Amino acid sequence: MTTPKSAESPTGAPTLRVPVWVIIAIACTAQFVLVMNTTIVNVALPGIHEEFGLSVDGQQWVINGYLVTFGGFLLLASRAGDLFGQKRVFLTGLVIFTLAGLAGGLAQNSEWLLVARFVQGLGAAAMTPATISLIITSPMAAHHRTRALALWSAAASIGGAAGLVLGGVLTSALGWRYVLLINVPIGIVLFVVASISLLPAAAVSNWRRLDVPGAVTATLGVVALVYGLSAASSKGWGSANVIAALLAAVVLLTAFVVIETRTAAPLVPLSIFRHRPLTIANILFAGLGVTLTAVVYFLSLYEEQVLGYSAVRTGLSLVPMTVMTAIGAIASQRLVARFGPRLLLIVGSVVSAGGLAWLSRIPVHSDYAIYVLGPTLVAGAGMSLMFVPIVAAATIGIDHQHAGLASGLVNMSRQVGGAIGLALLVTVAATTATHTGLSAADGIVHGYRTVFVIIAAVSLVLTLVAALLPATPKSVPAQANPEQTNPQQSDPEQADPDRVAN
């Protein structure tokens, strides 16, 4: 799977300068690092709290700051890659991501750290679309491309598990700062290799076709909403700050809708939501984002703050769930082709709800095998069955010009849904813990139990949502053609949203 080094093919079209495995390695490494950074800071939260005195509300922003800008600017970054070239946008995002990791690792106060995480999410958003585009657009045989996409998917799964383990090892051995500083050497090496290896793509530099106002109002609206929900636990729902934040969220998100209906090149043509399966898929992925983010977040705190686990032990204890999620996601590719998305989504959400209900029984003095390992394996198995069916449901019946947009939307829903859900659940856990009259440890556990009950209920609601999907033929492909699910392949300006199948 190599390509001779040359500037042009015999037909005059540009080809790779390096063996194609180098391009695949760049794409997979970048994807690994981006996913790793969604989990690596979880087990470092107690150390951050100890140094900066970060409140419960503040701790969740270390996670959410990354998720909000990651999800909020994902579609804008995809569009920017179309207009200015994937290499340029990827390298720019990589520089932002790496410098933000350095800034976060050197942070002298909590505000500095949180700003760094917001900026790091922006860099991640710029890098993400190019990781899949590099594989899709590189000249290689079809079976090599399929293998490369499988490696890319595996890199994402391994990144989540590696983040938990590496975060624990770095925090225990060197301190929490190194969970962010680790991105610096990786980023430098990746930048040098990518700069040499990637070919500049043709670009149409036309800022008027880039919906910056839409992306900014949407992202700031979500930030205001997350802040309002998370601040309610400490300031109260009637406080001026909370009310102002929630009102700002309404105004900004309304402005986003207005912008999308009036701009010539909308980030999200709203008429695409007339396609019912796509709308349902976005709801499902938002709910799944809530579940995944909250389980890792609250279990990490539970094990370190209540059970007294070390950071390394906490990271290792959550690896089985991530491995189960990866294995199930691979298996579901065949299952969805045989049974269709709807059945798999219903079964997956029911199984997930069962595992989460079991998890809600966690005691103050836990038996890991019974109260953590068992339920997380069950919940992970259920959630793993949902990833591929959601993407399939989002793209089935969508015309070719909208397939990339549909895929980008569900990925955005996962990130943003996780941020909003975590903010609300942190408030629920804190409020419940302080109004029980129990001891500190018992109150914390009671709050976490309540959270897991709510997440289990969310999974059951997802079952009902999944049932609204139309029945699809069993021959539906397990995974949409990557060339049709790449956000870069969609051009809202050239496509007619009204052509979307209903």
Coordinates of C-alpha atoms in Angstrom, one line a residue, residues 7-502:
A7 CA 4.5 15.6 -7.9
E8 CA 2.1 14.6 -10.6
S9 CA 0.4 11.5 -11.9
P10 CA 0.8 10.7 -15.7
T11 CA -2.5 12.5 -16.2
G12 CA -1.3 15.7 -14.5
A13 CA -3.3 15.2 -11.3
P14 CA -1.4 15.7 -8.1
T15 CA -0.4 12.5 -6.2
L16 CA 1.1 11.8 -2.9
R17 CA 4.7 12.7 -2.2
V18 CA 5.1 9.9 0.4
P19 CA 4.0 6.3 0.8
V20 CA 0.2 6.3 1.5
W21 CA 0.7 4.6 4.9
V22 CA 2.3 7.9 6.1
I23 CA -1.0 9.7 5.3
I24 CA -3.0 7.1 7.0
A25 CA -0.7 7.3 10.1
I26 CA -1.2 11.1 10.2
A27 CA -5.0 10.8 10.0
C28 CA -5.1 8.0 12.6
T29 CA -2.7 9.7 15.0
A30 CA -4.6 13.0 14.8
Q31 CA -7.9 11.2 15.5
F32 CA -6.4 9.2 18.4
V33 CA -5.1 12.5 20.0
L34 CA -8.4 14.3 19.5
V35 CA -10.5 11.5 21.1
M36 CA -7.9 11.0 23.9
N37 CA -8.3 14.6 25.0
T38 CA -12.0 14.0 25.6
T39 CA -11.2 11.5 28.4
I40 CA -7.6 12.2 29.5
V41 CA -8.6 15.0 31.9
N42 CA -11.3 13.1 33.7
V43 CA -9.0 11.4 36.2
A44 CA -7.0 14.6 36.7
L45 CA -9.9 16.6 38.0
P46 CA -9.2 15.9 41.7
G47 CA -5.6 17.1 41.2
I48 CA -6.9 20.3 39.4
H49 CA -9.4 20.8 42.2
E50 CA -6.7 20.4 44.8
E51 CA -4.4 23.0 43.2
F52 CA -6.9 25.6 42.1
G53 CA -9.8 24.9 44.4
L54 CA -12.0 24.6 41.4
S55 CA -15.6 24.1 42.4
V56 CA -17.8 21.3 41.2
D57 CA -19.3 23.7 38.6
G58 CA -15.8 24.6 37.5
Q59 CA -14.6 21.1 37.2
Q60 CA -17.2 20.1 34.6
W61 CA -16.0 23.1 32.5
V62 CA -12.6 21.4 32.1
I63 CA -14.6 18.8 30.1
N64 CA -17.3 21.0 28.7
G65 CA -15.0 23.8 27.5
Y66 CA -13.5 21.4 25.1
L67 CA -16.7 19.8 24.0
V68 CA -18.6 23.0 23.4
T69 CA -16.1 24.6 21.0
F70 CA -15.3 21.2 19.5
G71 CA -18.9 20.5 18.6
G72 CA -19.9 24.2 18.0
F73 CA -17.3 24.9 15.3
L74 CA -17.1 21.4 13.7
L75 CA -19.4 22.3 10.7
L76 CA -17.7 25.6 10.2
A77 CA -14.3 23.9 10.1
S78 CA -15.6 21.5 7.6
R79 CA -16.8 24.3 5.4
A80 CA -13.5 26.2 5.9
G81 CA -11.6 23.1 4.6
D82 CA -13.6 23.2 1.4
L83 CA -12.9 26.9 0.9
F84 CA -9.3 27.3 2.0
G85 CA -7.8 23.8 1.6
Q86 CA -7.8 20.8 4.1
K87 CA -4.1 21.0 4.7
R88 CA -4.2 24.6 5.6
V89 CA -7.1 24.2 8.0
F90 CA -5.7 21.0 9.5
L91 CA -2.3 22.6 10.2
T92 CA -3.9 25.8 11.6
G93 CA -6.1 23.7 13.9
L94 CA -3.1 21.6 15.0
V95 CA -1.1 24.7 15.9
I96 CA -4.0 26.0 18.0
F97 CA -4.6 22.7 19.6
T98 CA -0.9 22.2 20.5
L99 CA -0.4 25.8 21.9
A100 CA -3.7 25.5 23.9
G101 CA -2.3 22.2 25.4
L102 CA 0.9 24.0 26.4
A103 CA -1.1 27.0 27.8
G104 CA -3.3 24.6 29.8
G105 CA -0.4 22.7 31.2
L106 CA 1.3 26.0 32.3
A107 CA -1.9 27.5 33.7
Q108 CA -1.5 29.6 36.9
N109 CA -5.1 29.8 37.8
S110 CA -8.4 28.1 36.9
E111 CA -9.5 30.8 34.5
W112 CA -6.4 30.4 32.5
L113 CA -6.9 26.6 32.4
L114 CA -10.6 26.9 31.3
V115 CA -9.8 29.4 28.5
A116 CA -7.1 27.0 27.3
R117 CA -9.6 24.1 27.1
F118 CA -12.0 26.3 25.1
V119 CA -9.3 27.1 22.6
Q120 CA -8.1 23.5 22.5
G121 CA -11.7 22.5 21.4
L122 CA -11.5 25.1 18.6
G123 CA -8.3 23.5 17.4
A124 CA -9.8 20.1 17.6
A125 CA -12.8 21.2 15.5
A126 CA -10.5 22.4 12.8
M127 CA -8.5 19.2 12.7
T128 CA -11.3 16.6 12.8
P129 CA -12.8 16.9 9.3
A130 CA -9.4 16.6 7.7
T131 CA -8.6 13.3 9.5
I132 CA -11.2 11.5 7.5
S133 CA -10.7 13.6 4.4
L134 CA -7.1 12.6 4.2
I135 CA -8.1 8.9 3.8
I136 CA -11.0 9.5 1.5
T137 CA -9.1 11.7 -1.0
S138 CA -5.7 9.9 -1.0
P139 CA -5.1 7.7 -4.1
M140 CA -5.3 4.1 -3.0
A141 CA -7.2 0.9 -3.9
A142 CA -10.7 0.5 -2.6
H143 CA -9.8 -2.4 -0.3
H144 CA -6.9 -0.4 1.1
R145 CA -9.2 2.6 1.8
T146 CA -11.6 0.3 3.6
R147 CA -8.7 -1.0 5.8
A148 CA -7.6 2.5 6.4
L149 CA -11.0 3.6 7.5
A150 CA -11.1 0.6 9.9
L151 CA -7.8 1.7 11.4
W152 CA -9.1 5.3 11.7
S153 CA -12.2 4.0 13.6
A154 CA -10.0 1.8 15.8
A155 CA -7.7 4.8 16.6
A156 CA -10.8 6.7 17.9
S157 CA -11.8 3.8 20.1
I158 CA -8.3 3.2 21.4
G159 CA -7.9 6.9 22.0
G160 CA -10.8 7.0 24.5
A161 CA -9.4 4.1 26.5
A162 CA -5.9 5.4 26.3
G163 CA -7.0 8.8 27.6
L164 CA -8.2 7.2 30.8
V165 CA -5.1 5.1 31.4
L166 CA -2.6 7.7 30.3
G167 CA -4.4 10.4 32.3
G168 CA -4.1 8.2 35.4
V169 CA -0.4 7.4 34.8
L170 CA 0.6 11.0 34.0
T171 CA -1.3 12.4 36.9
S172 CA 0.1 9.9 39.4
A173 CA 3.7 10.0 38.2
L174 CA 4.1 13.7 37.1
G175 CA 1.0 15.6 38.0
W176 CA -2.2 16.7 36.3
R177 CA -0.4 19.3 34.1
Y178 CA 1.1 16.6 32.0
V179 CA -2.2 15.4 30.7
L180 CA -2.3 18.6 28.7
L181 CA 1.5 19.0 28.1
I182 CA 1.6 15.5 26.5
N183 CA -0.1 17.2 23.5
V184 CA 3.0 19.4 22.8
P185 CA 5.5 16.8 21.6
I186 CA 2.8 14.9 19.8
G187 CA 1.6 18.1 18.1
I188 CA 5.1 19.2 17.1
V189 CA 6.0 15.8 15.5
L190 CA 2.6 15.6 13.8
F191 CA 3.0 19.2 12.4
V192 CA 6.4 18.5 10.9
V193 CA 5.3 15.2 9.3
A194 CA 2.0 16.7 8.0
S195 CA 3.7 19.8 6.6
I196 CA 6.1 17.7 4.6
S197 CA 3.7 15.0 3.6
L198 CA 0.4 16.6 2.8
L199 CA -0.2 18.2 -0.6
P200 CA -1.9 21.6 -0.7
A201 CA -5.4 21.2 -2.0
A202 CA -7.1 23.6 -4.4
A203 CA -9.1 26.1 -2.5
V204 CA -11.6 28.8 -3.2
S205 CA -10.9 31.6 -0.7
N206 CA -14.2 33.3 -0.4
W207 CA -15.0 34.5 3.1
R208 CA -18.6 35.3 2.0
R209 CA -19.3 31.6 1.7
L210 CA -18.2 30.9 5.3
D211 CA -21.0 31.3 7.8
V212 CA -19.0 32.6 10.7
P213 CA -21.9 34.5 12.3
G214 CA -23.9 31.3 12.4
A215 CA -21.1 29.3 14.1
V216 CA -20.4 32.0 16.6
T217 CA -24.0 32.6 17.7
A218 CA -24.6 28.9 18.0
T219 CA -21.5 28.2 20.0
L220 CA -21.9 31.2 22.3
G221 CA -25.6 30.3 22.8
V222 CA -24.6 26.8 23.9
V223 CA -21.9 28.2 26.2
A224 CA -24.5 30.5 27.8
L225 CA -26.9 27.7 28.2
V226 CA -24.3 25.4 29.8
Y227 CA -23.1 28.1 32.1
G228 CA -26.7 28.9 33.2
L229 CA -27.5 25.2 33.9
S230 CA -24.2 24.6 35.8
A231 CA -24.3 27.8 37.8
A232 CA -27.8 27.0 39.1
S233 CA -26.4 24.5 41.6
S234 CA -24.3 27.1 43.5
K235 CA -26.2 30.3 42.7
G236 CA -29.8 29.1 42.6
W237 CA -32.2 29.2 39.7
G238 CA -33.4 32.6 40.6
S239 CA -30.0 34.3 40.7
A240 CA -29.4 37.2 38.3
N241 CA -26.4 35.4 36.8
V242 CA -28.3 32.3 36.0
I243 CA -31.3 34.1 34.6
A244 CA -29.1 36.4 32.5
A245 CA -27.2 33.4 31.1
L246 CA -30.3 31.5 30.1
L247 CA -31.8 34.6 28.5
A248 CA -28.6 35.2 26.6
A249 CA -28.8 31.6 25.4
V250 CA -32.3 32.1 24.1
V251 CA -31.3 35.3 22.3
L252 CA -28.2 33.8 20.8
L253 CA -29.8 30.6 19.6
T254 CA -32.7 32.5 18.2
A255 CA -30.2 34.7 16.4
F256 CA -28.6 31.6 15.0
V257 CA -31.9 30.4 13.6
V258 CA -32.6 33.8 12.0
I259 CA -29.1 33.9 10.5
E260 CA -29.5 30.4 9.0
T261 CA -32.8 31.3 7.3
R262 CA -31.4 34.5 5.8
T263 CA -27.8 33.9 4.9
A264 CA -26.8 32.9 1.3
A265 CA -24.6 30.0 2.5
P266 CA -26.0 28.7 5.8
L267 CA -24.0 26.5 8.0
V268 CA -27.0 24.4 8.6
P269 CA -29.9 24.6 6.0
L270 CA -32.8 24.3 8.5
S271 CA -35.0 22.6 5.9
I272 CA -32.8 19.5 6.2
F273 CA -34.6 18.7 9.4
R274 CA -37.7 18.0 7.4
H275 CA -36.1 14.6 6.9
R276 CA -37.5 12.8 9.9
P277 CA -34.8 10.1 10.3
L278 CA -32.1 12.8 10.4
T279 CA -33.9 14.7 13.1
I280 CA -34.4 11.5 15.1
A281 CA -30.8 10.5 14.7
N282 CA -29.6 13.9 16.1
I283 CA -31.8 13.5 19.1
L284 CA -30.5 10.0 19.7
F285 CA -26.8 11.0 19.3
A286 CA -27.3 14.0 21.7
G287 CA -28.8 11.6 24.3
L288 CA -26.0 9.2 23.7
G289 CA -23.5 12.0 24.2
V290 CA -25.1 12.8 27.5
T291 CA -24.8 9.2 28.6
L292 CA -21.2 8.6 27.6
T293 CA -19.9 11.9 29.0
A294 CA -21.7 11.7 32.3
V295 CA -20.8 8.1 33.0
V296 CA -17.1 8.7 32.6
Y297 CA -17.2 12.0 34.5
F298 CA -19.2 10.9 37.5
L299 CA -17.6 7.4 37.9
S300 CA -14.1 9.1 37.8
L301 CA -15.1 11.4 40.6
Y302 CA -16.8 8.6 42.5
E303 CA -13.8 6.3 42.4
E304 CA -11.3 8.9 43.4
Q305 CA -13.2 11.1 45.8
V306 CA -15.4 8.4 47.5
L307 CA -13.6 5.1 47.1
G308 CA -10.1 6.6 47.3
Y309 CA -8.8 5.1 44.1
S310 CA -5.6 6.4 42.7
A311 CA -5.7 8.2 39.3
V312 CA -4.1 5.1 37.7
R313 CA -6.5 2.7 39.2
T314 CA -9.5 4.9 38.2
G315 CA -8.3 5.0 34.6
L316 CA -7.8 1.3 34.4
S317 CA -11.1 0.6 36.0
L318 CA -13.0 2.3 33.2
V319 CA -11.0 0.7 30.3
P320 CA -13.3 -2.4 30.2
M321 CA -16.3 -0.2 29.4
T322 CA -14.5 1.6 26.5
V323 CA -13.2 -1.7 25.1
M324 CA -16.7 -3.2 25.2
T325 CA -18.0 -0.1 23.4
A326 CA -15.4 -0.5 20.7
I327 CA -16.0 -4.2 20.2
G328 CA -19.8 -3.7 20.1
A329 CA -19.5 -0.9 17.6
I330 CA -17.5 -3.1 15.3
A331 CA -20.0 -6.0 15.6
S332 CA -22.9 -3.7 15.1
Q333 CA -21.8 -3.0 11.5
R334 CA -22.9 -6.4 10.5
L335 CA -26.0 -6.4 12.7
V336 CA -27.4 -3.2 11.4
A337 CA -27.1 -4.6 7.8
R338 CA -29.1 -7.6 8.8
F339 CA -31.7 -6.1 11.1
G340 CA -31.8 -2.4 10.2
P341 CA -31.1 0.7 12.4
R342 CA -34.4 0.8 14.3
L343 CA -34.3 -2.6 16.0
L344 CA -30.6 -2.2 17.0
L345 CA -31.2 1.2 18.4
I346 CA -34.2 0.0 20.5
V347 CA -32.3 -3.0 21.8
G348 CA -29.1 -1.0 22.5
S349 CA -31.0 1.7 24.5
V350 CA -32.9 -0.8 26.5
V351 CA -29.7 -2.7 27.4
S352 CA -27.9 0.5 28.2
A353 CA -30.8 1.6 30.5
G354 CA -30.5 -1.7 32.4
G355 CA -26.8 -1.2 32.9
L356 CA -27.3 2.4 34.1
A357 CA -30.0 1.4 36.5
W358 CA -27.7 -1.2 37.9
L359 CA -25.0 1.5 38.2
S360 CA -27.4 3.6 40.2
R361 CA -27.0 1.2 43.1
I362 CA -23.4 2.3 43.9
P363 CA -22.7 2.3 47.6
V364 CA -20.2 4.3 49.7
H365 CA -18.0 1.3 50.1
S366 CA -18.1 -0.4 46.7
D367 CA -17.3 -3.8 45.4
Y368 CA -15.8 -3.0 42.0
A369 CA -16.8 -6.2 40.2
I370 CA -20.4 -5.9 41.2
Y371 CA -21.2 -2.2 41.3
V372 CA -18.8 -0.8 38.6
L373 CA -17.4 -3.4 36.3
G374 CA -20.7 -5.4 35.8
P375 CA -23.0 -2.4 35.1
T376 CA -20.5 -0.5 33.0
L377 CA -20.0 -3.6 30.8
V378 CA -23.7 -3.9 30.3
A379 CA -24.2 -0.2 29.7
G380 CA -21.2 -0.1 27.3
A381 CA -22.6 -3.1 25.3
G382 CA -25.9 -1.3 24.9
M383 CA -24.4 2.0 23.9
S384 CA -22.0 0.3 21.5
L385 CA -24.9 -1.0 19.5
M386 CA -26.1 2.5 18.8
F387 CA -23.2 4.3 17.1
V388 CA -23.4 2.8 13.6
P389 CA -27.2 2.6 13.5
I390 CA -27.5 6.3 14.3
V391 CA -25.2 7.3 11.4
A392 CA -27.0 4.9 9.2
A393 CA -30.4 6.4 10.2
A394 CA -29.1 9.9 9.7
T395 CA -27.9 9.2 6.1
I396 CA -30.4 6.8 4.7
G397 CA -32.7 8.5 2.3
I398 CA -30.5 11.6 2.2
D399 CA -29.3 12.7 -1.2
H400 CA -25.6 12.6 -2.0
Q401 CA -25.2 16.4 -1.6
H402 CA -26.5 16.3 1.9
A403 CA -24.9 13.1 3.3
G404 CA -21.8 14.9 4.5
L405 CA -23.9 17.6 6.3
A406 CA -26.0 14.9 7.9
S407 CA -23.0 13.1 9.2
G408 CA -21.5 16.3 10.5
L409 CA -24.7 17.2 12.3
V410 CA -24.9 14.0 14.3
N411 CA -21.3 14.3 15.4
M412 CA -22.0 17.9 16.5
S413 CA -25.1 16.7 18.4
R414 CA -23.0 14.2 20.3
Q415 CA -20.4 16.8 21.5
V416 CA -22.9 19.6 22.3
G417 CA -25.5 17.2 23.8
G418 CA -22.8 15.8 26.1
A419 CA -21.8 19.3 27.2
I420 CA -25.4 20.5 27.9
G421 CA -26.3 17.2 29.6
L422 CA -23.3 17.2 31.9
A423 CA -23.9 20.7 33.0
L424 CA -27.5 19.9 34.0
L425 CA -26.5 16.6 35.7
V426 CA -23.7 18.3 37.7
T427 CA -26.3 20.7 39.0
V428 CA -28.7 17.8 39.9
A429 CA -25.9 15.9 41.7
A430 CA -24.8 18.9 43.7
T431 CA -28.3 20.0 44.6
T432 CA -29.3 16.4 45.6
A433 CA -26.2 15.9 47.7
T434 CA -26.6 19.1 49.7
H435 CA -30.3 18.6 50.5
T436 CA -30.3 15.1 51.9
G437 CA -29.2 15.6 55.5
L438 CA -26.7 12.8 55.0
S439 CA -23.0 12.8 55.7
A440 CA -20.7 14.3 53.0
A441 CA -19.8 10.9 51.5
D442 CA -23.3 9.6 51.6
G443 CA -24.7 12.8 50.2
I444 CA -22.2 12.7 47.2
V445 CA -23.1 9.1 46.5
H446 CA -26.8 9.8 46.7
G447 CA -26.3 12.6 44.2
Y448 CA -24.5 10.3 41.8
R449 CA -27.1 7.6 42.2
T450 CA -29.7 10.2 41.2
V451 CA -27.7 11.1 38.2
F452 CA -27.5 7.5 37.0
V453 CA -31.2 7.0 37.5
I454 CA -31.8 10.1 35.3
I455 CA -29.4 8.8 32.6
A456 CA -31.1 5.4 32.7
A457 CA -34.4 7.2 32.1
V458 CA -32.9 9.1 29.2
S459 CA -31.9 5.8 27.7
L460 CA -35.4 4.6 28.0
V461 CA -36.7 7.8 26.3
L462 CA -34.3 7.1 23.5
T463 CA -36.0 3.7 23.1
L464 CA -39.2 5.5 22.4
V465 CA -37.5 8.0 20.1
A466 CA -35.8 5.2 18.1
A467 CA -39.2 3.5 17.7
L468 CA -40.3 6.6 15.7
L469 CA -37.8 5.7 13.0
P470 CA -39.4 4.3 9.8
A471 CA -38.7 0.7 9.1
T472 CA -35.8 0.2 6.7
P473 CA -34.8 -2.7 4.6
K474 CA -32.5 -5.3 6.1
S475 CA -30.1 -4.7 3.3
V476 CA -29.3 -1.2 4.4
P477 CA -25.5 -0.8 4.5
A478 CA -24.0 -1.0 8.0
Q479 CA -22.1 2.2 7.4
A480 CA -22.7 4.8 4.9
N481 CA -20.1 5.2 2.2
P482 CA -17.4 7.3 3.8
E483 CA -17.3 9.4 0.7
Q484 CA -20.9 10.3 1.3
T485 CA -20.6 10.9 5.0
N486 CA -17.6 13.2 5.0
P487 CA -18.7 16.7 6.0
Q488 CA -16.4 18.1 3.3
Q489 CA -18.4 16.5 0.6
S490 CA -21.5 18.6 1.3
D491 CA -22.0 22.0 -0.2
P492 CA -25.1 23.7 1.2
E493 CA -24.7 26.5 -1.2
Q494 CA -24.9 24.2 -4.2
A495 CA -27.5 21.8 -2.9
D496 CA -31.2 22.4 -2.7
P497 CA -32.4 21.5 0.9
D498 CA -35.9 20.9 -0.4
R499 CA -34.6 17.9 -2.3
V500 CA -34.0 16.0 0.9
A501 CA -36.1 12.9 1.0
N502 CA -39.0 13.1 3.5

